[in-house]
XYZ file of C-alpha atoms in Angstrom:
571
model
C 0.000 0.000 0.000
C 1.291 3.107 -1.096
C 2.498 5.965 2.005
C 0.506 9.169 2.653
C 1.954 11.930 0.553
C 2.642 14.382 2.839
C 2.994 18.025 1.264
C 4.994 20.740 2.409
C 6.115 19.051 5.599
C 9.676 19.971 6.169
C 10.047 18.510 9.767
C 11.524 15.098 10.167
C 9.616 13.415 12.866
C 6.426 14.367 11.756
C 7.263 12.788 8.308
C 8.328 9.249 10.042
C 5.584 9.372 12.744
C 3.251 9.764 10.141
C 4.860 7.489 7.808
C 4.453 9.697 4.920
C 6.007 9.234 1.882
C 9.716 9.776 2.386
C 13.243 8.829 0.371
C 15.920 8.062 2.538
C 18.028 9.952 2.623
C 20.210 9.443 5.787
C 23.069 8.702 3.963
C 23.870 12.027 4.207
C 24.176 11.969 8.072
C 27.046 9.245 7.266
C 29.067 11.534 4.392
C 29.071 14.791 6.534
C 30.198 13.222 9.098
C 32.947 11.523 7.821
C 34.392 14.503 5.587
C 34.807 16.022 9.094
C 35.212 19.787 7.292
C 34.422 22.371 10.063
C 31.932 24.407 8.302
C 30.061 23.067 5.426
C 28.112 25.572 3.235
C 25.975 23.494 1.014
C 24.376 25.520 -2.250
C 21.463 23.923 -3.620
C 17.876 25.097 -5.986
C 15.277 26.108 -3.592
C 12.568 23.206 -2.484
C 15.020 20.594 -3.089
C 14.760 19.294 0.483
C 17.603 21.736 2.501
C 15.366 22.106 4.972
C 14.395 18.970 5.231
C 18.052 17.768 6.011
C 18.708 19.926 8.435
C 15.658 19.027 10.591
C 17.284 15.111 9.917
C 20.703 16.337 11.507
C 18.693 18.386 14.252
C 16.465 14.755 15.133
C 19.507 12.771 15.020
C 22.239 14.624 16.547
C 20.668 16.812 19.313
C 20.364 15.920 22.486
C 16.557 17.640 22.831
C 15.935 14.377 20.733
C 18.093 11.677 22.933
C 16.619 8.274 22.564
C 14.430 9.212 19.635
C 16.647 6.011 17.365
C 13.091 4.764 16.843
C 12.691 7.430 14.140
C 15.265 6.009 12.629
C 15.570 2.292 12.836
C 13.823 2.157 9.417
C 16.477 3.699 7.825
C 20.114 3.114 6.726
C 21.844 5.078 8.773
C 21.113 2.942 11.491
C 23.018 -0.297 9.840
C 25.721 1.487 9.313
C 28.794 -0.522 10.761
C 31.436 0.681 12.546
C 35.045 0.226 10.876
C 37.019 -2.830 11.931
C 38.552 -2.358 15.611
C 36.847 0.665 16.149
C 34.820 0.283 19.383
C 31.555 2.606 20.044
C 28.813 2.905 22.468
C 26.522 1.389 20.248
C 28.669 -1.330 19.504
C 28.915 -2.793 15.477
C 26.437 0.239 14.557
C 28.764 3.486 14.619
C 26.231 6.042 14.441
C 23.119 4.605 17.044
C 25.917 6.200 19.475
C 26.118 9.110 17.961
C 22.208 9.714 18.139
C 21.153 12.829 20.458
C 24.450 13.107 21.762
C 25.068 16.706 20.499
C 24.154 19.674 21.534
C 22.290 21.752 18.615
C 21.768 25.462 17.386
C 19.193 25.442 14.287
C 18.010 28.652 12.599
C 16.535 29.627 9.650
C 16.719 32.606 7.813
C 13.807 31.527 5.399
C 11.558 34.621 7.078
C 13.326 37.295 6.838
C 11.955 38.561 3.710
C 11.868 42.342 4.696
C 11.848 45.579 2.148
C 14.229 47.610 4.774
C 17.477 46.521 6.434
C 15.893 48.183 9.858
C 12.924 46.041 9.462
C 15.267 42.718 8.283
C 18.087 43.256 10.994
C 14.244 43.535 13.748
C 13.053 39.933 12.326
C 17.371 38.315 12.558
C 17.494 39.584 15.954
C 13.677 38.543 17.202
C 15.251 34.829 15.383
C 18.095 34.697 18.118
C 15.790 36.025 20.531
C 13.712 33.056 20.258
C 16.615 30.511 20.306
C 17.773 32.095 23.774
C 14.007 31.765 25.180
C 14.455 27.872 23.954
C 17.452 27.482 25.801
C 16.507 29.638 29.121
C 14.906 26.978 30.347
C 17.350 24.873 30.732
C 18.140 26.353 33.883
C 15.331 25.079 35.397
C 16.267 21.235 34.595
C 19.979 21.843 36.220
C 19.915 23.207 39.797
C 23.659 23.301 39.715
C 22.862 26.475 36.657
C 21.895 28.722 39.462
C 22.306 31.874 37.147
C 22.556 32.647 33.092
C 25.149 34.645 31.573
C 24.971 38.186 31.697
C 24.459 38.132 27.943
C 20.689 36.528 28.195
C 19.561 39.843 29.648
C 21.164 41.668 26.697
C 19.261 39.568 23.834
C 16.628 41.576 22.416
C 15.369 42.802 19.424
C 16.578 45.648 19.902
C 20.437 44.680 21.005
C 23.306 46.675 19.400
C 25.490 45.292 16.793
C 28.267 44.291 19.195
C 25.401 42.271 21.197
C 23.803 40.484 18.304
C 27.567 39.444 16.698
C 28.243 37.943 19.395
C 24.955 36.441 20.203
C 25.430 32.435 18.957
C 29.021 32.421 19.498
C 28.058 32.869 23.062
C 24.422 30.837 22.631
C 27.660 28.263 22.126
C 29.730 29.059 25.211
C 26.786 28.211 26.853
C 25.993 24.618 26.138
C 29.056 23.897 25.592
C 29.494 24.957 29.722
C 26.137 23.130 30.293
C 26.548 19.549 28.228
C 30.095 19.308 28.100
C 30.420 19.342 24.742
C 30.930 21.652 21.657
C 27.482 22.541 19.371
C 26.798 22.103 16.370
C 25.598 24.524 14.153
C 22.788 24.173 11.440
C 21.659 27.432 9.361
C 19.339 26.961 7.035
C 18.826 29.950 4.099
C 21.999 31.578 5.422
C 21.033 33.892 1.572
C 17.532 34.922 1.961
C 18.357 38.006 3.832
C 20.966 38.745 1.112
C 18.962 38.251 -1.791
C 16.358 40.664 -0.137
C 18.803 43.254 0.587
C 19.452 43.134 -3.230
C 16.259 43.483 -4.553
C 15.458 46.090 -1.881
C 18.125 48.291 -2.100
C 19.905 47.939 1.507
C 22.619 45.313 0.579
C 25.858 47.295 2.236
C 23.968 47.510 5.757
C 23.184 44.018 5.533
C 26.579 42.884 3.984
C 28.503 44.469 7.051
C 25.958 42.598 9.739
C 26.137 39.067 8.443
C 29.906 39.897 7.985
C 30.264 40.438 11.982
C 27.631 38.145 12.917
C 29.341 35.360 10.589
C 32.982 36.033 11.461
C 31.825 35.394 15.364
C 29.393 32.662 14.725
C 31.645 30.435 12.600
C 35.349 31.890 12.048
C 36.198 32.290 16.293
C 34.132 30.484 17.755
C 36.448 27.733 19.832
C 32.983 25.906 20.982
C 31.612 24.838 18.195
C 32.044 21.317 16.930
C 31.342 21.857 13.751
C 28.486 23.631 11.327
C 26.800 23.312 8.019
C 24.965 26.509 6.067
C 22.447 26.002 3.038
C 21.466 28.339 0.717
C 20.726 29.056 -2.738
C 23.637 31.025 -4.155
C 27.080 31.424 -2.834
C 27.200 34.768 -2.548
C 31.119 36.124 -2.887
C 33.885 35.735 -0.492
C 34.318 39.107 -0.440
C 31.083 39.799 0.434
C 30.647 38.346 3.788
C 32.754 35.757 4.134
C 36.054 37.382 3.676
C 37.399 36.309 7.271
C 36.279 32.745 7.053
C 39.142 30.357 5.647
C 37.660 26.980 7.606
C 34.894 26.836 4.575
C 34.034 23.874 2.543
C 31.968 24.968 -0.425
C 29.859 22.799 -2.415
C 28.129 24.114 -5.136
C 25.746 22.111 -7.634
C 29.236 21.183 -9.466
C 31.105 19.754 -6.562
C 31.194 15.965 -6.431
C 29.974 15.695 -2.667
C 26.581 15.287 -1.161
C 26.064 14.580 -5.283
C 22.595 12.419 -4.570
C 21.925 13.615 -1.065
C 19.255 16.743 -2.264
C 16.606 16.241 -5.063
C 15.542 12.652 -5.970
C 17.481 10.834 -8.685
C 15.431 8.915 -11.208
C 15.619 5.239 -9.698
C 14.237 7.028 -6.672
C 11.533 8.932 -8.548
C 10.430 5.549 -10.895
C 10.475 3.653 -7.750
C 7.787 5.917 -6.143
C 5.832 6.259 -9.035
C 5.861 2.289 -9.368
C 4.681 2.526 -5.328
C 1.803 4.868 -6.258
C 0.739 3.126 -9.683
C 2.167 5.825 -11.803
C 3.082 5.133 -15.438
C 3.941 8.318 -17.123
C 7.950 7.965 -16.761
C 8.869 9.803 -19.899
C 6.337 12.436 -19.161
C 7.879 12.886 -16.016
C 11.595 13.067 -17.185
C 10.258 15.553 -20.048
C 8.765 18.127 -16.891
C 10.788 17.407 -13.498
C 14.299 16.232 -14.818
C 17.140 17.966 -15.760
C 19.469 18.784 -12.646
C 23.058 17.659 -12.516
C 25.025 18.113 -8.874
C 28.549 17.725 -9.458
C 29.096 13.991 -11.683
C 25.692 13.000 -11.257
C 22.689 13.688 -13.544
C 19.222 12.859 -13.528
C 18.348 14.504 -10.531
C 14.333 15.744 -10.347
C 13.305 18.480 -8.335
C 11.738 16.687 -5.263
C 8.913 19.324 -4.492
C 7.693 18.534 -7.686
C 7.551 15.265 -7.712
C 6.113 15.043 -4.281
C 3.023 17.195 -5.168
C 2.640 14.990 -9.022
C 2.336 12.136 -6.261
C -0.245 13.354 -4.747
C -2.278 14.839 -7.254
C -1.618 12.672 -10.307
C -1.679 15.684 -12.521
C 1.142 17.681 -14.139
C 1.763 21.164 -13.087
C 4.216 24.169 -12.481
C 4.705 23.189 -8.785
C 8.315 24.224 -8.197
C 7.928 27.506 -10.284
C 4.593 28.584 -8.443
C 6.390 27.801 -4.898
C 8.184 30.982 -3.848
C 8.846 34.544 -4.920
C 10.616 34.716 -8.319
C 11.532 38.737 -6.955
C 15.326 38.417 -7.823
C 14.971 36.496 -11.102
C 12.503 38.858 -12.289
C 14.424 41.733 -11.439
C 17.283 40.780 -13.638
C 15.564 39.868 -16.698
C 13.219 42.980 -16.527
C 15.939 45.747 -15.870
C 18.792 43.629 -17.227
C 20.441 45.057 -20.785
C 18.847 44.176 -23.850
C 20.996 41.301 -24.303
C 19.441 39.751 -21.053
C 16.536 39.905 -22.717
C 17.871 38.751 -26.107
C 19.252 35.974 -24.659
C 16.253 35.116 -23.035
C 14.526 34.638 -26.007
C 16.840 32.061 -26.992
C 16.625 30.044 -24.161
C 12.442 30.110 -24.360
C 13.081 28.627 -27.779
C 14.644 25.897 -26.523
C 18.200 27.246 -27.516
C 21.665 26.396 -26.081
C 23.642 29.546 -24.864
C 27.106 29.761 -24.384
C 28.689 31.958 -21.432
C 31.856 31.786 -18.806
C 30.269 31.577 -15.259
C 31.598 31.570 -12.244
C 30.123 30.063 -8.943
C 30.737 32.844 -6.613
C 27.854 35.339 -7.368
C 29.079 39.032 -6.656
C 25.812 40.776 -6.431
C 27.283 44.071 -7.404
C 28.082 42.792 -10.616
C 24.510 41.908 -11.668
C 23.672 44.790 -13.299
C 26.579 45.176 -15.576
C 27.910 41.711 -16.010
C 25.717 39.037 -17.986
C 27.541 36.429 -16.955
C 27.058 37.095 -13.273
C 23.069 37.013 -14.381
C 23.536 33.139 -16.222
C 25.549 32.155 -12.984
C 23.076 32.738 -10.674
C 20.321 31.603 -12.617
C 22.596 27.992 -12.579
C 22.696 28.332 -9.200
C 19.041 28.312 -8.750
C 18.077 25.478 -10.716
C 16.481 27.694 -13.526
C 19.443 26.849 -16.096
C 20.939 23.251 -16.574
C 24.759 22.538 -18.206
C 24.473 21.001 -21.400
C 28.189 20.918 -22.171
C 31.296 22.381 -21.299
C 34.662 22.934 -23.184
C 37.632 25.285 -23.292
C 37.326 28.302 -25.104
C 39.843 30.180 -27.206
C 41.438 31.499 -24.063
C 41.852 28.544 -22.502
C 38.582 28.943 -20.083
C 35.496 26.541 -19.475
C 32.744 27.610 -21.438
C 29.388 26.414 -20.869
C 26.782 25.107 -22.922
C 23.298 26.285 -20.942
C 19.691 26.082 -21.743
C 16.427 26.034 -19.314
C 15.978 23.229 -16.725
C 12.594 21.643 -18.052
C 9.378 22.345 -19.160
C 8.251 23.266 -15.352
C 11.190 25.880 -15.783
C 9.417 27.256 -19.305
C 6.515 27.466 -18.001
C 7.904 29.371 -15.135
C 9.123 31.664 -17.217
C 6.267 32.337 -19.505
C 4.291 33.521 -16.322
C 6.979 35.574 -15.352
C 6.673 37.106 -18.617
C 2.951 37.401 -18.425
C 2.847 38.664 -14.656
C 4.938 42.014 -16.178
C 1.881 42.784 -18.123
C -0.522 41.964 -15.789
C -1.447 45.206 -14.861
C -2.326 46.245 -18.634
C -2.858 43.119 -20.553
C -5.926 44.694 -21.885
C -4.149 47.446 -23.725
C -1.238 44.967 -24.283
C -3.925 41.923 -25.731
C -5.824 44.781 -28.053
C -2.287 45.959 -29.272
C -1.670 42.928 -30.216
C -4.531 42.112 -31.810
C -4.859 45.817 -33.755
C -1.031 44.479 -34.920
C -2.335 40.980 -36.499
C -5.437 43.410 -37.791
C -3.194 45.654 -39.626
C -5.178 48.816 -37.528
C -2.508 51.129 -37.481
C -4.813 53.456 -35.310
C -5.510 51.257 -32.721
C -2.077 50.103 -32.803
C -1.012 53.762 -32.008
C -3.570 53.842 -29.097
C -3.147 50.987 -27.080
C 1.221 51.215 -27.544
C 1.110 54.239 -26.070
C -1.003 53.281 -23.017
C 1.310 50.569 -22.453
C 4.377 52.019 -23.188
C 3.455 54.952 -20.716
C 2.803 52.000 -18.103
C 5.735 50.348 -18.299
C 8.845 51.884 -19.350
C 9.824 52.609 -15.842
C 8.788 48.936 -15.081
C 11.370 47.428 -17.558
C 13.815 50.452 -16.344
C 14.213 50.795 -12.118
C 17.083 51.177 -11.187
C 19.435 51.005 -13.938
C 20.081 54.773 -14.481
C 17.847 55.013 -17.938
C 18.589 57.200 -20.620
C 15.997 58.341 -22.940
C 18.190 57.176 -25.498
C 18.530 53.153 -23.530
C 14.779 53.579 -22.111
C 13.060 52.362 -25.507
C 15.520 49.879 -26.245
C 15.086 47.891 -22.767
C 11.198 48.372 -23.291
C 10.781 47.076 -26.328
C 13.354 43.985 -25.411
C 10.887 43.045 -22.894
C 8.283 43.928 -24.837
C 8.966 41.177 -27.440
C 9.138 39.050 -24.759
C 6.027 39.198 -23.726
C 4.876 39.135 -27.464
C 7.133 35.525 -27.567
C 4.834 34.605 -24.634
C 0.963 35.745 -26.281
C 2.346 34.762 -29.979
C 4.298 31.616 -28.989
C 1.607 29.196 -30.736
C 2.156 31.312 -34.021
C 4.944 33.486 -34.324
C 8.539 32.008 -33.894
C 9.782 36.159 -32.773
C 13.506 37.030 -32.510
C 14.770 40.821 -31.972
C 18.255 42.239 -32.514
C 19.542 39.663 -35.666
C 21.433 39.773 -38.349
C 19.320 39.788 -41.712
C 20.762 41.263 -44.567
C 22.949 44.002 -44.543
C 22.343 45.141 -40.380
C 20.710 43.912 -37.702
C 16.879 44.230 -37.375
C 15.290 45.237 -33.817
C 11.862 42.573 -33.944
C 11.076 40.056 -36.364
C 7.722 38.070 -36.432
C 7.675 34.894 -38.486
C 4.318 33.145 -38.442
C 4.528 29.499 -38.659
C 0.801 29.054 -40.556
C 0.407 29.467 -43.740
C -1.138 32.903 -45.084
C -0.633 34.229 -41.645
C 1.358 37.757 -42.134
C 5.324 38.360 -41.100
C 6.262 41.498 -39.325
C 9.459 43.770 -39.269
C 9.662 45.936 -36.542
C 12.021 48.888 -36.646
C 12.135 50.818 -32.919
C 14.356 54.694 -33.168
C 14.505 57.770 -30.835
C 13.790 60.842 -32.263
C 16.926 62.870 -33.107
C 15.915 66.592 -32.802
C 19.018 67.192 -35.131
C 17.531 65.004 -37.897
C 14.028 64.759 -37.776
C 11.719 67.534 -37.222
C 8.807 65.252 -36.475
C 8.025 61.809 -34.544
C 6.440 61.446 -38.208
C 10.069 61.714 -39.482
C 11.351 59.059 -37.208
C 9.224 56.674 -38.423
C 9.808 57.573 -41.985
C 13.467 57.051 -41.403
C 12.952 53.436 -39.512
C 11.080 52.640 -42.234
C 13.626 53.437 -44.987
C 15.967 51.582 -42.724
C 14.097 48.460 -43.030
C 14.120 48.526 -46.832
C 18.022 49.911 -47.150
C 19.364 47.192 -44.702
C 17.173 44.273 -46.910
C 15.833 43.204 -43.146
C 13.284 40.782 -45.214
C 15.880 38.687 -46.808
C 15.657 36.248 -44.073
C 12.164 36.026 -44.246
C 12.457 35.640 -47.792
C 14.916 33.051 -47.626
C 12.201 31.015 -46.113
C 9.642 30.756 -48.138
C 7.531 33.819 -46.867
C 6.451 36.136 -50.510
C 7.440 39.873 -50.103
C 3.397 40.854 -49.971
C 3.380 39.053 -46.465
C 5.462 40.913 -45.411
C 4.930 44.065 -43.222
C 6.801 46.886 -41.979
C 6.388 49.079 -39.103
C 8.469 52.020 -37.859
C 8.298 52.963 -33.827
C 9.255 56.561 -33.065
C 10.166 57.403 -29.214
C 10.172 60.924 -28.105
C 10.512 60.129 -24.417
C 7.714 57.884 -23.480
C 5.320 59.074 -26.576
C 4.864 56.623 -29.191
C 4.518 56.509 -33.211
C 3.885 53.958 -34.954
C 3.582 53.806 -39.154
């Protein structure tokens, strides 16, 4: 009889007391262990069971859970053997000794999802508050405790800097003093408050108050035993990590913990085969397509869990979380973000340098940085990898999975949201060959969202029209996508054209679109503008590629945009 599918439960126990469906993966427990590295910062996709782990390691190693084996007899940690002549507690079976005999900080940073760093420091420091109220009362279970540190009194949401640095290095010192042994550490979403401050404008602040509270927590700290961080990017040395030199990374490319997060596919046909599922290929086609370190094949777990459940596919992962960050990049990123983009919706390969580390300042200027982080995240999968001409790995990228598409398109539509009736009749006035309309509804969108596709990345009004109609065409890749195959900035010709519509029907019309600021020095008129995009259309021979297909020259049509700040003209 297939197990209870269990959704969203990221607490340990309650998954094995309720025997709901679970993969085992305790095996984990074994590896970490063994590699003995003193802090472990472990960068995987989000909803790929980090979470999940750490409330394992919480159950098995703290002592708030000694004698608690029974939740994992069923399991294979508990057969593991001990190495010839070694001699443990729990005799043969090295790790049934090791079970609640630890001391254990866990904290999660998952909350703190604030728009100021006032409000985001509040919610860090209300987190630590909370983990000194757990621990308070474990003066009243020792008599021989007859007072707390003075530091207990200074915990607050309001404590200074010095105070809150300080805070779990000390949290340490304390039951280390009590059990008489060193903690162990467990942070879960170490990034989340980063990734905030990015979006939100406060990164410095933030950047210089992990840095302190990190450096104490994990760099001098003599009682801790050792620690493991999670998190979805590995955000720069430099950043807030400068002072730490005990770090293991692993990143989705390192070869350890390769099989330990997400489900790999003899796990994921073996549960379908438990729950009477037949639709493998289906399955591959929507929720495969991760690769940590050598091994590939791994599906996204949250996905999988909920197609379990409700025997249907579906955007799970994609509709799980805020996309904020992801969005952001795209929508203000250059033009060739968004160029790039539509390759990738097409089901292109892209080829880029990228490097692990993400340096957050560098996401606004440095396209690479975006196509690094998106790897990180699980949005992008490496499809090869070679040297390039300077002797540097180049990868081969391209979208995850269709779950990841999908994700994407209602990215794409969500920018619109707000105007998709203007946006829908533009469209449609386009396909109608209603130049009026067309004129109309452009310029109420247009007037809607050119700051959108522009905040904060100091817009000209020369750069302004060029990043709006980039994500412009996106969105007309998303509404057009069962008719139009839509490309902007290509070579056809003799130049580079700015959109290009190709229908894939027969009789259905193909469109050149030509986008230009006015130049008061050369055109006296918007009316000139167009004239002259128009006359650049024809000069530069943008059809011949449409030609070249098969598509006659009266199929053909051309439009010219004019831009006079966020005014419109279309002929």
């Amino acid at each position: 009889m297939a197990r209870t599918v269990g959704i969203g439960i990221q607490d340990f126990g309650k998954i094995i007391e309720n025997n709901c469906f679970y993969v085992d993966k305790t095996g984990f427990i074994k590896e970490w262990w063994e590699n003995r590295d003193d802090v472990t910062l472990l960068i995987r996709p989000r909803r790929f069971g980090k979470t999940l782990a750490m409330s394992m390691l919480e159950y098995f190693f703290s002592v708030e859970y000694a004698g608690r084996g029974d939740l994992f007899e069923a399991l294979s940690i508990w057969e593991e053997k001990s190495p010839d002549g070694e001699k443990n507690l729990g005799g043969d079976y090295k790790y049934r000794s090791l079970q609640g005999s630890y001391p254990v900080i866990f904290l999660s940073f998952a909350d703190v999802k604030e728009t100021s760093f006032k409000s985001a420091r509040d919610k860090i420091c209300r987190i630590i508050k909370a983990l000194y109220d757990k621990f308070e009362l474990l003066q009243d279970r020792n008599p021989k405790q007859k007072k707390l540190p003075d530091i207990f009194h200074e915990i607050s949401p309001a404590m200074g800097d010095a105070v809150a640095s300080y805070s779990l290095k000390a949290l340490s010192q304390f039951l280390a003093g009590y059990y008489g042994k060193k903690v162990i550490i467990l942070m879960d979403e170490y990034d989340t408050p980063m990734q905030e401050a990015y979006v939100n404008g406060y990164w410095d602040e933030m950047a210089v108050f992990i840095r302190s509270l990190f450096n104490s927590t994990f760099k001098t700290n003599p009682y801790m035993e050792r620690a493991i961080m999670t998190g979805i990017t590995r955000i720069s040395k430099e950043s807030i990590f400068s002072d730490l030199n005990n770090l293991e990374i692993v990143t989705t490319t390192s070869c350890k913990y390769e099989d330990a997060f997400g489900f790999t596919e003899k796990e994921v046909f073996a549960a379908m085969d438990e729950f009477g599922l037949t639709e493998k290929e289906e399955v591959r086609e929507w929720y495969d397509g991760f690769t940590f370190g050598e091994t590939p094949d791994i599906y996204n777990p949250w996905s999988i869990i909920n197609y379990l459940d409700k025997r249907r596919f579906a955007a799970y992962w994609a509709n799980t979380s805020s996309n904020s960050l992801v969005g952001k990049l795209i929508r203000e990123g250059e033009p060739e973000v968004k160029t790039v983009m539509e390759d990738l919706l097409q089901g292109k390969i892209i080829h880029t340098r990228i490097d692990e580390q993400v340096i957050f300042s560098q996401l606004d200027s440095n396209t690479n940085a975006v196509w690094s982080l998106l790897l990180a995240s699980g949005y992008l999968r490496v499809e090869q990898a070679a040297l390039g001409r300077r002797g540097k790995l180049e990868y081969g990228l391209k979208l995850t999975n269709k779950e990841v598409r999908m994700m994407f398109e209602q990215l794409i539509e969500g920018w619109f949201a707000d105007y998709t009736p203007a946006y829908n009749a533009f469209v449609k006035a386009m396909l109608l060959d209603d130049i009026k309309a067309m004129n109309v509804y452009m310029n109420r969108t247009a007037l809607a969202t050119f700051s959108f596709f522009d905040a904060g990345n100091k817009p000209s009004e020369t750069t302004e029209p060029e990043r709006f109609y980039h994500g412009f065409v996106l969105g007309l890749m998303v509404g057009l996508t069962d008719r139009y195959h839509i490309t902007s900035n290509r070579e056809s010709g003799l130049g580079r054209y700015d959109v290009m519509l190709e229908p894939q029907r027969a009789g259905d019309p193909a469109f050149v679109l030509e986008f230009k600021v006015r130049d008061p020095e050369d055109e006296e008129t918007l009316a000139d503008t167009v004239s002259a995009a128009l006359r650049q259309i024809k000069e530069k021979a943008y059809d011949t590629e449409l030609l070249a297909r098969g598509i006659s020259q009266e199929r053909i049509r051309h439009y010219g945009f004019a831009f006079q700040g966020k005014t419109v003209l279309i002929g």
